[in-house]
PDB file of C-alpha atoms in Angstrom:
ATOM      1  CA  MET H   6       0.320   0.044   0.414  1.00  0.00           C
ATOM      2  CA  ASP H   7       1.645   3.173  -1.779  1.00  0.00           C
ATOM      3  CA  GLN H   8       1.743   5.052   1.821  1.00  0.00           C
ATOM      4  CA  GLU H   9       3.434   9.012   2.796  1.00  0.00           C
ATOM      5  CA  PHE H  10       4.865  10.995   4.883  1.00  0.00           C
ATOM      6  CA  ARG H  11       2.076  13.202   6.544  1.00  0.00           C
ATOM      7  CA  VAL H  12       3.948  16.308   8.099  1.00  0.00           C
ATOM      8  CA  ARG H  13       0.595  18.423   8.459  1.00  0.00           C
ATOM      9  CA  GLU H  14      -0.800  15.019  10.834  1.00  0.00           C
ATOM     10  CA  LEU H  15       1.793  15.139  12.880  1.00  0.00           C
ATOM     11  CA  MET H  16       2.215  18.271  13.097  1.00  0.00           C
ATOM     12  CA  LEU H  17      -1.451  18.103  14.207  1.00  0.00           C
ATOM     13  CA  GLY H  18      -1.139  15.501  16.149  1.00  0.00           C
ATOM     14  CA  VAL H  19       2.042  16.888  18.328  1.00  0.00           C
ATOM     15  CA  GLU H  20       0.356  20.346  18.713  1.00  0.00           C
ATOM     16  CA  GLY H  21      -3.013  18.729  20.150  1.00  0.00           C
ATOM     17  CA  MET H  22      -0.639  16.559  22.771  1.00  0.00           C
ATOM     18  CA  ALA H  23       0.721  19.819  24.082  1.00  0.00           C
ATOM     19  CA  LEU H  24      -2.479  21.263  24.343  1.00  0.00           C
ATOM     20  CA  LEU H  25      -4.079  18.239  26.173  1.00  0.00           C
ATOM     21  CA  ARG H  26      -1.813  18.080  28.597  1.00  0.00           C
ATOM     22  CA  HIS H  27      -0.369  21.556  29.322  1.00  0.00           C
ATOM     23  CA  ALA H  28      -4.313  23.822  29.023  1.00  0.00           C
ATOM     24  CA  LEU H  29      -4.532  23.402  32.778  1.00  0.00           C
ATOM     25  CA  ASP H  30      -1.854  25.246  33.695  1.00  0.00           C
ATOM     26  CA  ALA H  31       0.010  26.318  30.776  1.00  0.00           C
ATOM     27  CA  ASP H  32       0.104  30.574  29.719  1.00  0.00           C
ATOM     28  CA  GLU H  33      -2.579  32.300  27.646  1.00  0.00           C
ATOM     29  CA  ASP H  34      -0.265  33.001  25.530  1.00  0.00           C
ATOM     30  CA  PHE H  35       1.450  29.358  24.946  1.00  0.00           C
ATOM     31  CA  LEU H  36      -2.486  28.212  24.941  1.00  0.00           C
ATOM     32  CA  LYS H  37      -3.101  30.780  21.301  1.00  0.00           C
ATOM     33  CA  ALA H  38       0.150  30.765  19.764  1.00  0.00           C
ATOM     34  CA  ARG H  39      -1.181  26.089  20.015  1.00  0.00           C
ATOM     35  CA  VAL H  40      -4.223  26.976  18.442  1.00  0.00           C
ATOM     36  CA  GLU H  41      -2.585  29.455  15.715  1.00  0.00           C
ATOM     37  CA  GLU H  42      -0.351  27.603  14.702  1.00  0.00           C
ATOM     38  CA  ILE H  43      -3.170  25.147  14.441  1.00  0.00           C
ATOM     39  CA  ARG H  44      -5.598  27.328  13.002  1.00  0.00           C
ATOM     40  CA  ALA H  45      -2.590  27.432   9.564  1.00  0.00           C
ATOM     41  CA  LEU H  46      -1.282  24.148   9.745  1.00  0.00           C
ATOM     42  CA  VAL H  47      -5.701  23.641   8.873  1.00  0.00           C
ATOM     43  CA  THR H  48      -5.178  26.507   6.760  1.00  0.00           C
ATOM     44  CA  GLY H  49      -3.189  25.476   5.058  1.00  0.00           C
ATOM     45  CA  GLU H  50      -1.764  29.762   5.736  1.00  0.00           C
ATOM     46  CA  GLY H  51       1.079  28.902   7.562  1.00  0.00           C
ATOM     47  CA  THR H  52       5.111  27.940   5.463  1.00  0.00           C
ATOM     48  CA  ALA H  53       5.765  25.391   3.556  1.00  0.00           C
ATOM     49  CA  LEU H  54       5.773  21.654   5.397  1.00  0.00           C
ATOM     50  CA  PRO H  55       9.272  19.800   5.926  1.00  0.00           C
ATOM     51  CA  ASP H  56       9.083  16.668   3.288  1.00  0.00           C
ATOM     52  CA  GLY H  57       6.231  16.562   3.420  1.00  0.00           C
ATOM     53  CA  GLY H  58       4.546  14.304   0.845  1.00  0.00           C
ATOM     54  CA  THR H  59       7.751  12.514   0.129  1.00  0.00           C
ATOM     55  CA  PRO H  60       6.891   8.283  -0.271  1.00  0.00           C
ATOM     56  CA  LEU H  61       7.242   6.442   3.233  1.00  0.00           C
ATOM     57  CA  ASP H  62       7.684   2.863   3.308  1.00  0.00           C
ATOM     58  CA  GLU H  63       7.384   0.046   5.824  1.00  0.00           C
ATOM     59  CA  LEU H  64      10.117  -2.214   5.736  1.00  0.00           C
ATOM     60  CA  ASP H  65      10.634  -5.306   7.411  1.00  0.00           C
ATOM     61  CA  VAL H  66      13.696  -5.770  10.340  1.00  0.00           C
ATOM     62  CA  ALA H  67      16.119  -7.037   7.269  1.00  0.00           C
ATOM     63  CA  ASP H  68      15.335  -5.590   4.903  1.00  0.00           C
ATOM     64  CA  GLY H  69      15.371  -1.511   6.548  1.00  0.00           C
ATOM     65  CA  TYR H  70      18.123  -2.760   8.855  1.00  0.00           C
ATOM     66  CA  ALA H  71      19.884  -3.149   5.414  1.00  0.00           C
ATOM     67  CA  SER H  72      19.010   0.220   4.353  1.00  0.00           C
ATOM     68  CA  TRP H  73      20.567   2.398   7.181  1.00  0.00           C
ATOM     69  CA  ALA H  74      23.194   0.832   7.889  1.00  0.00           C
ATOM     70  CA  THR H  75      25.234   3.223   6.410  1.00  0.00           C
ATOM     71  CA  ARG H  76      23.691   6.147   7.775  1.00  0.00           C
ATOM     72  CA  TYR H  77      22.793   4.398  11.035  1.00  0.00           C
ATOM     73  CA  ASP H  78      25.859   5.676  13.841  1.00  0.00           C
ATOM     74  CA  SER H  79      25.582   9.271  11.827  1.00  0.00           C
ATOM     75  CA  LEU H  80      22.240  10.483  11.716  1.00  0.00           C
ATOM     76  CA  PRO H  81      20.889  12.071  16.304  1.00  0.00           C
ATOM     77  CA  SER H  82      18.809   9.521  18.216  1.00  0.00           C
ATOM     78  CA  ALA H  83      16.856  11.287  21.629  1.00  0.00           C
ATOM     79  CA  TYR H  84      16.283   7.836  22.037  1.00  0.00           C
ATOM     80  CA  ILE H  85      20.146   7.032  22.595  1.00  0.00           C
ATOM     81  CA  GLU H  86      21.362  10.296  24.060  1.00  0.00           C
ATOM     82  CA  VAL H  87      19.216   9.234  27.043  1.00  0.00           C
ATOM     83  CA  GLU H  88      20.391   5.501  27.664  1.00  0.00           C
ATOM     84  CA  GLU H  89      22.996   5.278  27.038  1.00  0.00           C
ATOM     85  CA  PRO H  90      24.287   7.128  30.094  1.00  0.00           C
ATOM     86  CA  VAL H  91      21.759   4.211  32.653  1.00  0.00           C
ATOM     87  CA  VAL H  92      22.827   1.555  30.038  1.00  0.00           C
ATOM     88  CA  HIS H  93      26.965   2.084  30.733  1.00  0.00           C
ATOM     89  CA  ARG H  94      26.256   3.125  34.332  1.00  0.00           C
ATOM     90  CA  LEU H  95      25.006  -0.163  34.494  1.00  0.00           C
ATOM     91  CA  LEU H  96      27.989  -1.876  32.746  1.00  0.00           C
ATOM     92  CA  ASP H  97      30.516   0.099  34.936  1.00  0.00           C
ATOM     93  CA  ARG H  98      29.599  -2.328  37.793  1.00  0.00           C
ATOM     94  CA  GLY H  99      30.746  -5.604  36.303  1.00  0.00           C
ATOM     95  CA  PRO H 100      32.608  -8.213  37.678  1.00  0.00           C
ATOM     96  CA  VAL H 101      33.964  -8.376  34.051  1.00  0.00           C
ATOM     97  CA  GLY H 102      33.629 -11.390  31.619  1.00  0.00           C
ATOM     98  CA  THR H 103      32.079 -12.445  29.052  1.00  0.00           C
ATOM     99  CA  ALA H 104      29.032 -11.294  27.160  1.00  0.00           C
ATOM    100  CA  LEU H 105      26.699 -10.855  23.844  1.00  0.00           C
ATOM    101  CA  ASP H 106      25.131  -8.447  22.801  1.00  0.00           C
ATOM    102  CA  ALA H 107      21.936  -9.396  21.294  1.00  0.00           C
ATOM    103  CA  ALA H 108      20.841  -7.534  18.313  1.00  0.00           C
ATOM    104  CA  CYS H 109      23.810  -5.378  17.694  1.00  0.00           C
ATOM    105  CA  GLY H 110      22.983  -3.175  15.641  1.00  0.00           C
ATOM    106  CA  THR H 111      26.789  -1.369  14.066  1.00  0.00           C
ATOM    107  CA  GLY H 112      27.949  -2.364  17.328  1.00  0.00           C
ATOM    108  CA  ARG H 113      27.845   0.939  19.507  1.00  0.00           C
ATOM    109  CA  GLN H 114      27.398  -1.416  22.918  1.00  0.00           C
ATOM    110  CA  THR H 115      29.404  -4.424  21.550  1.00  0.00           C
ATOM    111  CA  ALA H 116      32.482  -1.191  21.698  1.00  0.00           C
ATOM    112  CA  ALA H 117      31.079  -0.156  25.245  1.00  0.00           C
ATOM    113  CA  LEU H 118      31.599  -3.643  26.582  1.00  0.00           C
ATOM    114  CA  ALA H 119      35.023  -4.381  24.592  1.00  0.00           C
ATOM    115  CA  ALA H 120      36.744  -0.578  27.154  1.00  0.00           C
ATOM    116  CA  ARG H 121      35.556  -1.775  29.712  1.00  0.00           C
ATOM    117  CA  GLY H 122      37.086  -4.996  29.390  1.00  0.00           C
ATOM    118  CA  TYR H 123      34.608  -8.050  28.670  1.00  0.00           C
ATOM    119  CA  ARG H 124      35.303 -10.816  26.213  1.00  0.00           C
ATOM    120  CA  THR H 125      32.177  -9.709  23.518  1.00  0.00           C
ATOM    121  CA  ILE H 126      30.464 -11.496  21.084  1.00  0.00           C
ATOM    122  CA  GLY H 127      28.160  -9.628  18.830  1.00  0.00           C
ATOM    123  CA  VAL H 128      24.774 -11.135  16.994  1.00  0.00           C
ATOM    124  CA  ASP H 129      22.820  -9.866  14.694  1.00  0.00           C
ATOM    125  CA  GLN H 130      20.421 -10.337  11.533  1.00  0.00           C
ATOM    126  CA  SER H 131      21.770  -8.070   9.477  1.00  0.00           C
ATOM    127  CA  PRO H 132      25.042  -8.496   7.370  1.00  0.00           C
ATOM    128  CA  GLN H 133      24.748  -4.825   6.824  1.00  0.00           C
ATOM    129  CA  MET H 134      24.810  -3.668  10.464  1.00  0.00           C
ATOM    130  CA  LEU H 135      27.387  -6.538  11.317  1.00  0.00           C
ATOM    131  CA  ALA H 136      29.728  -5.206   8.753  1.00  0.00           C
ATOM    132  CA  GLN H 137      29.883  -1.840  10.570  1.00  0.00           C
ATOM    133  CA  ALA H 138      30.840  -3.480  13.947  1.00  0.00           C
ATOM    134  CA  ARG H 139      33.253  -6.034  12.202  1.00  0.00           C
ATOM    135  CA  ARG H 140      35.548  -1.748  11.494  1.00  0.00           C
ATOM    136  CA  LYS H 141      34.204  -0.910  15.249  1.00  0.00           C
ATOM    137  CA  VAL H 142      35.540  -3.565  17.515  1.00  0.00           C
ATOM    138  CA  PRO H 143      37.965  -5.606  15.467  1.00  0.00           C
ATOM    139  CA  GLY H 144      38.275  -7.979  18.704  1.00  0.00           C
ATOM    140  CA  ALA H 145      35.232  -8.176  19.394  1.00  0.00           C
ATOM    141  CA  GLU H 146      33.866 -11.516  16.957  1.00  0.00           C
ATOM    142  CA  PHE H 147      30.266 -11.786  15.327  1.00  0.00           C
ATOM    143  CA  ARG H 148      27.951 -13.846  14.097  1.00  0.00           C
ATOM    144  CA  ARG H 149      25.467 -13.921  12.351  1.00  0.00           C
ATOM    145  CA  GLY H 150      21.027 -15.119  14.487  1.00  0.00           C
ATOM    146  CA  ARG H 151      17.976 -13.463  14.764  1.00  0.00           C
ATOM    147  CA  LEU H 152      17.059 -12.919  18.466  1.00  0.00           C
ATOM    148  CA  GLU H 153      14.723 -14.890  18.691  1.00  0.00           C
ATOM    149  CA  SER H 154      17.096 -18.526  17.625  1.00  0.00           C
ATOM    150  CA  LEU H 155      21.001 -16.347  19.292  1.00  0.00           C
ATOM    151  CA  PRO H 156      24.058 -18.758  17.851  1.00  0.00           C
ATOM    152  CA  VAL H 157      25.147 -19.054  21.355  1.00  0.00           C
ATOM    153  CA  ASP H 158      25.072 -22.081  23.609  1.00  0.00           C
ATOM    154  CA  ASP H 159      23.692 -22.304  26.948  1.00  0.00           C
ATOM    155  CA  GLU H 160      24.731 -20.745  30.217  1.00  0.00           C
ATOM    156  CA  SER H 161      28.168 -19.666  28.299  1.00  0.00           C
ATOM    157  CA  VAL H 162      27.873 -15.992  28.214  1.00  0.00           C
ATOM    158  CA  ASP H 163      27.920 -12.995  32.492  1.00  0.00           C
ATOM    159  CA  LEU H 164      26.282 -10.084  30.401  1.00  0.00           C
ATOM    160  CA  VAL H 165      23.908 -10.146  27.921  1.00  0.00           C
ATOM    161  CA  VAL H 166      22.993  -6.671  26.841  1.00  0.00           C
ATOM    162  CA  CYS H 167      19.823  -5.963  24.301  1.00  0.00           C
ATOM    163  CA  SER H 168      19.754  -2.055  23.420  1.00  0.00           C
ATOM    164  CA  LEU H 169      16.740  -0.274  21.351  1.00  0.00           C
ATOM    165  CA  ALA H 170      15.626  -3.834  19.867  1.00  0.00           C
ATOM    166  CA  MET H 171      12.542  -5.573  21.242  1.00  0.00           C
ATOM    167  CA  THR H 172       9.830  -3.675  20.341  1.00  0.00           C
ATOM    168  CA  HIS H 173      10.781  -4.778  16.627  1.00  0.00           C
ATOM    169  CA  LEU H 174       9.211  -8.441  17.723  1.00  0.00           C
ATOM    170  CA  PRO H 175       5.414  -8.502  18.623  1.00  0.00           C
ATOM    171  CA  ASP H 176       6.796 -10.238  21.401  1.00  0.00           C
ATOM    172  CA  VAL H 177       8.905  -9.869  24.254  1.00  0.00           C
ATOM    173  CA  SER H 178       8.704 -13.746  25.646  1.00  0.00           C
ATOM    174  CA  PRO H 179      10.779 -15.820  22.681  1.00  0.00           C
ATOM    175  CA  GLY H 180      13.930 -12.971  23.049  1.00  0.00           C
ATOM    176  CA  ILE H 181      14.188 -12.430  26.730  1.00  0.00           C
ATOM    177  CA  ALA H 182      13.312 -16.289  26.610  1.00  0.00           C
ATOM    178  CA  GLU H 183      17.020 -16.519  24.314  1.00  0.00           C
ATOM    179  CA  LEU H 184      18.418 -13.944  26.871  1.00  0.00           C
ATOM    180  CA  ALA H 185      18.095 -15.668  29.610  1.00  0.00           C
ATOM    181  CA  ARG H 186      18.982 -18.956  27.749  1.00  0.00           C
ATOM    182  CA  VAL H 187      22.738 -17.827  27.203  1.00  0.00           C
ATOM    183  CA  LEU H 188      22.970 -16.403  30.864  1.00  0.00           C
ATOM    184  CA  ARG H 189      24.630 -18.328  32.961  1.00  0.00           C
ATOM    185  CA  PRO H 190      23.423 -18.740  36.724  1.00  0.00           C
ATOM    186  CA  GLY H 191      24.167 -15.441  38.316  1.00  0.00           C
ATOM    187  CA  GLY H 192      24.725 -13.651  34.601  1.00  0.00           C
ATOM    188  CA  ARG H 193      23.017 -10.279  34.430  1.00  0.00           C
ATOM    189  CA  ILE H 194      20.493  -9.084  31.449  1.00  0.00           C
ATOM    190  CA  ILE H 195      20.873  -5.415  30.061  1.00  0.00           C
ATOM    191  CA  LEU H 196      17.853  -4.866  28.055  1.00  0.00           C
ATOM    192  CA  SER H 197      16.886  -1.558  26.598  1.00  0.00           C
ATOM    193  CA  ASP H 198      14.154  -0.048  24.390  1.00  0.00           C
ATOM    194  CA  LEU H 199      11.519   2.773  23.191  1.00  0.00           C
ATOM    195  CA  HIS H 200       9.344   3.677  26.074  1.00  0.00           C
ATOM    196  CA  PRO H 201       6.312   2.335  24.150  1.00  0.00           C
ATOM    197  CA  PHE H 202       5.154   6.141  26.070  1.00  0.00           C
ATOM    198  CA  VAL H 203       6.884   7.341  22.794  1.00  0.00           C
ATOM    199  CA  ILE H 204       5.525   4.061  20.118  1.00  0.00           C
ATOM    200  CA  SER H 205       1.836   4.879  22.089  1.00  0.00           C
ATOM    201  CA  LEU H 206       1.957   8.152  21.369  1.00  0.00           C
ATOM    202  CA  GLN H 207       4.248   9.036  18.026  1.00  0.00           C
ATOM    203  CA  GLY H 208       5.168   5.470  16.216  1.00  0.00           C
ATOM    204  CA  GLN H 209       7.514   4.401  14.896  1.00  0.00           C
ATOM    205  CA  CYS H 210      10.862   6.314  13.557  1.00  0.00           C
ATOM    206  CA  VAL H 211      10.993   7.580  10.339  1.00  0.00           C
ATOM    207  CA  PHE H 212      14.824   7.299   8.559  1.00  0.00           C
ATOM    208  CA  VAL H 213      15.636   7.980   4.923  1.00  0.00           C
ATOM    209  CA  HIS H 214      16.231   4.766   2.050  1.00  0.00           C
ATOM    210  CA  GLY H 215      17.000   5.731  -1.116  1.00  0.00           C
ATOM    211  CA  ALA H 216      17.096   8.573  -2.957  1.00  0.00           C
ATOM    212  CA  ASP H 217      14.082  10.394  -2.602  1.00  0.00           C
ATOM    213  CA  GLN H 218      11.617   7.740   0.118  1.00  0.00           C
ATOM    214  CA  LEU H 219      11.538   7.768   3.169  1.00  0.00           C
ATOM    215  CA  ALA H 220      10.929   4.671   5.403  1.00  0.00           C
ATOM    216  CA  PHE H 221      10.290   3.104   8.645  1.00  0.00           C
ATOM    217  CA  VAL H 222      10.688  -0.579  10.175  1.00  0.00           C
ATOM    218  CA  ARG H 223       7.281  -1.614  12.880  1.00  0.00           C
ATOM    219  CA  ASN H 224       8.238  -0.748  16.561  1.00  0.00           C
ATOM    220  CA  HIS H 225       5.585  -2.637  18.289  1.00  0.00           C
ATOM    221  CA  VAL H 226       4.477  -1.542  22.004  1.00  0.00           C
ATOM    222  CA  HIS H 227       5.433  -3.214  24.635  1.00  0.00           C
ATOM    223  CA  LEU H 228       4.107  -2.481  28.129  1.00  0.00           C
ATOM    224  CA  PRO H 229       6.106  -2.860  31.015  1.00  0.00           C
ATOM    225  CA  GLY H 230       4.077  -5.774  31.925  1.00  0.00           C
ATOM    226  CA  ARG H 231       4.463  -7.823  29.427  1.00  0.00           C
ATOM    227  CA  TYR H 232       8.035  -7.270  29.822  1.00  0.00           C
ATOM    228  CA  LEU H 233       7.710  -8.772  33.701  1.00  0.00           C
ATOM    229  CA  ASP H 234       5.291 -11.205  32.637  1.00  0.00           C
ATOM    230  CA  ALA H 235       8.381 -12.590  29.918  1.00  0.00           C
ATOM    231  CA  PHE H 236      10.891 -11.571  32.483  1.00  0.00           C
ATOM    232  CA  HIS H 237       9.063 -14.037  35.233  1.00  0.00           C
ATOM    233  CA  SER H 238       8.291 -16.795  32.753  1.00  0.00           C
ATOM    234  CA  ALA H 239      12.618 -17.514  31.560  1.00  0.00           C
ATOM    235  CA  GLY H 240      12.992 -18.001  35.229  1.00  0.00           C
ATOM    236  CA  LEU H 241      14.412 -14.142  35.107  1.00  0.00           C
ATOM    237  CA  THR H 242      14.633 -11.840  38.604  1.00  0.00           C
ATOM    238  CA  VAL H 243      14.078  -8.225  37.270  1.00  0.00           C
ATOM    239  CA  ARG H 244      16.854  -5.766  39.989  1.00  0.00           C
ATOM    240  CA  GLU H 245      16.046  -2.933  38.535  1.00  0.00           C
ATOM    241  CA  CYS H 246      13.776   0.057  36.068  1.00  0.00           C
ATOM    242  CA  HIS H 247      14.953   2.809  34.460  1.00  0.00           C
ATOM    243  CA  GLU H 248      12.887   5.599  32.585  1.00  0.00           C
ATOM    244  CA  PRO H 249      14.672   8.717  32.017  1.00  0.00           C
ATOM    245  CA  LEU H 250      13.624  11.409  30.673  1.00  0.00           C
ATOM    246  CA  PHE H 251      13.444  13.585  26.780  1.00  0.00           C
ATOM    247  CA  ASN H 252      15.504  15.534  27.643  1.00  0.00           C
ATOM    248  CA  ASP H 253      14.037  18.969  25.614  1.00  0.00           C
ATOM    249  CA  ARG H 254      16.617  19.095  22.475  1.00  0.00           C
ATOM    250  CA  LEU H 255      14.662  18.168  19.339  1.00  0.00           C
ATOM    251  CA  ALA H 256      16.299  16.232  16.627  1.00  0.00           C
ATOM    252  CA  PRO H 257      18.224  18.739  13.946  1.00  0.00           C
ATOM    253  CA  GLY H 258      16.248  19.367  10.775  1.00  0.00           C
ATOM    254  CA  GLY H 259      13.722  17.356  12.261  1.00  0.00           C
ATOM    255  CA  TYR H 260       9.433  18.401  11.201  1.00  0.00           C
ATOM    256  CA  GLU H 261       9.603  19.671  14.995  1.00  0.00           C
ATOM    257  CA  GLU H 262      11.708  21.455  14.511  1.00  0.00           C
ATOM    258  CA  ALA H 263       8.960  23.983  13.146  1.00  0.00           C
ATOM    259  CA  ILE H 264       7.134  23.730  16.355  1.00  0.00           C
ATOM    260  CA  ALA H 265       8.887  23.901  18.867  1.00  0.00           C
ATOM    261  CA  ASP H 266       7.243  24.933  21.909  1.00  0.00           C
ATOM    262  CA  ALA H 267       5.157  22.749  21.347  1.00  0.00           C
ATOM    263  CA  ALA H 268       7.116  19.952  21.096  1.00  0.00           C
ATOM    264  CA  ARG H 269       9.138  20.511  23.434  1.00  0.00           C
ATOM    265  CA  ALA H 270       5.888  21.436  25.992  1.00  0.00           C
ATOM    266  CA  ALA H 271       4.473  17.149  24.819  1.00  0.00           C
ATOM    267  CA  TRP H 272       7.140  16.212  25.554  1.00  0.00           C
ATOM    268  CA  LYS H 273       8.580  17.298  28.427  1.00  0.00           C
ATOM    269  CA  ASP H 274       8.689  14.864  31.206  1.00  0.00           C
ATOM    270  CA  LEU H 275       7.481  11.816  29.310  1.00  0.00           C
ATOM    271  CA  PRO H 276       9.862   8.792  29.438  1.00  0.00           C
ATOM    272  CA  LEU H 277      11.919   8.575  25.972  1.00  0.00           C
ATOM    273  CA  VAL H 278      13.133   4.599  26.907  1.00  0.00           C
ATOM    274  CA  VAL H 279      12.694   1.920  29.620  1.00  0.00           C
ATOM    275  CA  VAL H 280      16.472   0.177  31.668  1.00  0.00           C
ATOM    276  CA  TRP H 281      15.422  -2.795  32.458  1.00  0.00           C
ATOM    277  CA  ALA H 282      18.355  -4.209  35.064  1.00  0.00           C
ATOM    278  CA  ALA H 283      17.268  -8.259  35.313  1.00  0.00           C
ATOM    279  CA  GLU H 284      19.396 -11.852  36.794  1.00  0.00           C
ATOM    280  CA  LYS H 285      19.491 -15.009  36.647  1.00  0.00           C
ATOM    281  CA  PRO H 286      19.164 -16.408  39.537  1.00  0.00           C
ATOM    282  CA  GLY H 287      22.168 -19.000  41.135  1.00  0.00           C
ATOM    283  CA  GLU H 288      25.697 -18.462  41.313  1.00  0.00           C
ATOM    284  CA  SER H 289      27.102 -17.595  38.087  1.00  0.00           C
ATOM    285  CA  GLN H 290      30.972 -20.291  36.985  1.00  0.00           C
ATOM    286  CA  GLU H 291      33.339 -16.687  36.683  1.00  0.00           C
ATOM    287  CA  SER H 292      32.221 -16.177  40.660  1.00  0.00           C
ATOM    288  CA  ALA H 293      32.765 -19.806  41.485  1.00  0.00           C
ATOM    289  CA  VAL H 294      36.287 -19.929  40.404  1.00  0.00           C
TER     290      VAL H 294
END
């Protein structure tokens, strides 16, 4: 089905969310400005819309990340910006051992693990992403495989990291069960994902695809209760849950810059990602030595 990137509708949604969240406590000038911007968008009296009408494709994970691979590290990401400090603090707690970066992408977390002294395995289903990761972290071992069927032996790693990937699975349970399977007793899992609030409100992460198109890989909403059920079913104990908030910075060049006041008000104090820290009960092999 042919789709277009509907910038006007997205901007109207952001304006409406800003009004919905602040109608009772904002000053009158702010509210009037939102109404005027909505009127301009509806009547077409405003400035030309960025990327309006650009063709938009929905790609599966393999095709999407094949297209995204060479651009992925160069694009600004509000999600990564708030996620990394939390994940890295958890990584710093150690102890250092063998680590798996599941759905490693271009090796962003693989590099962080290697820098901390972990013996690291990166797994991803995209050969294009793995090519970027191998260049970034030549000392790590990389394997091609899916998150739901990891090419890693049972109870063979001390730490599993999975960053911003579970959202592409319709159900988190198979993925979390696989993370638990490869983890040694006493080992840790650090799992980050897009927050369900963001996916529910904004939907998908759009990127440039080809010369004149945009694309997205579908994100699925996974509520906290589904994660907790999946952790429990996999025999894991949740130790921490972090929800870093929107940091007031908008993506440069994006449509929200044209309605910056509304966008900042709409996203203010909302969590962008969720970071889970869980453990597999029992004594790790390394600590038993």
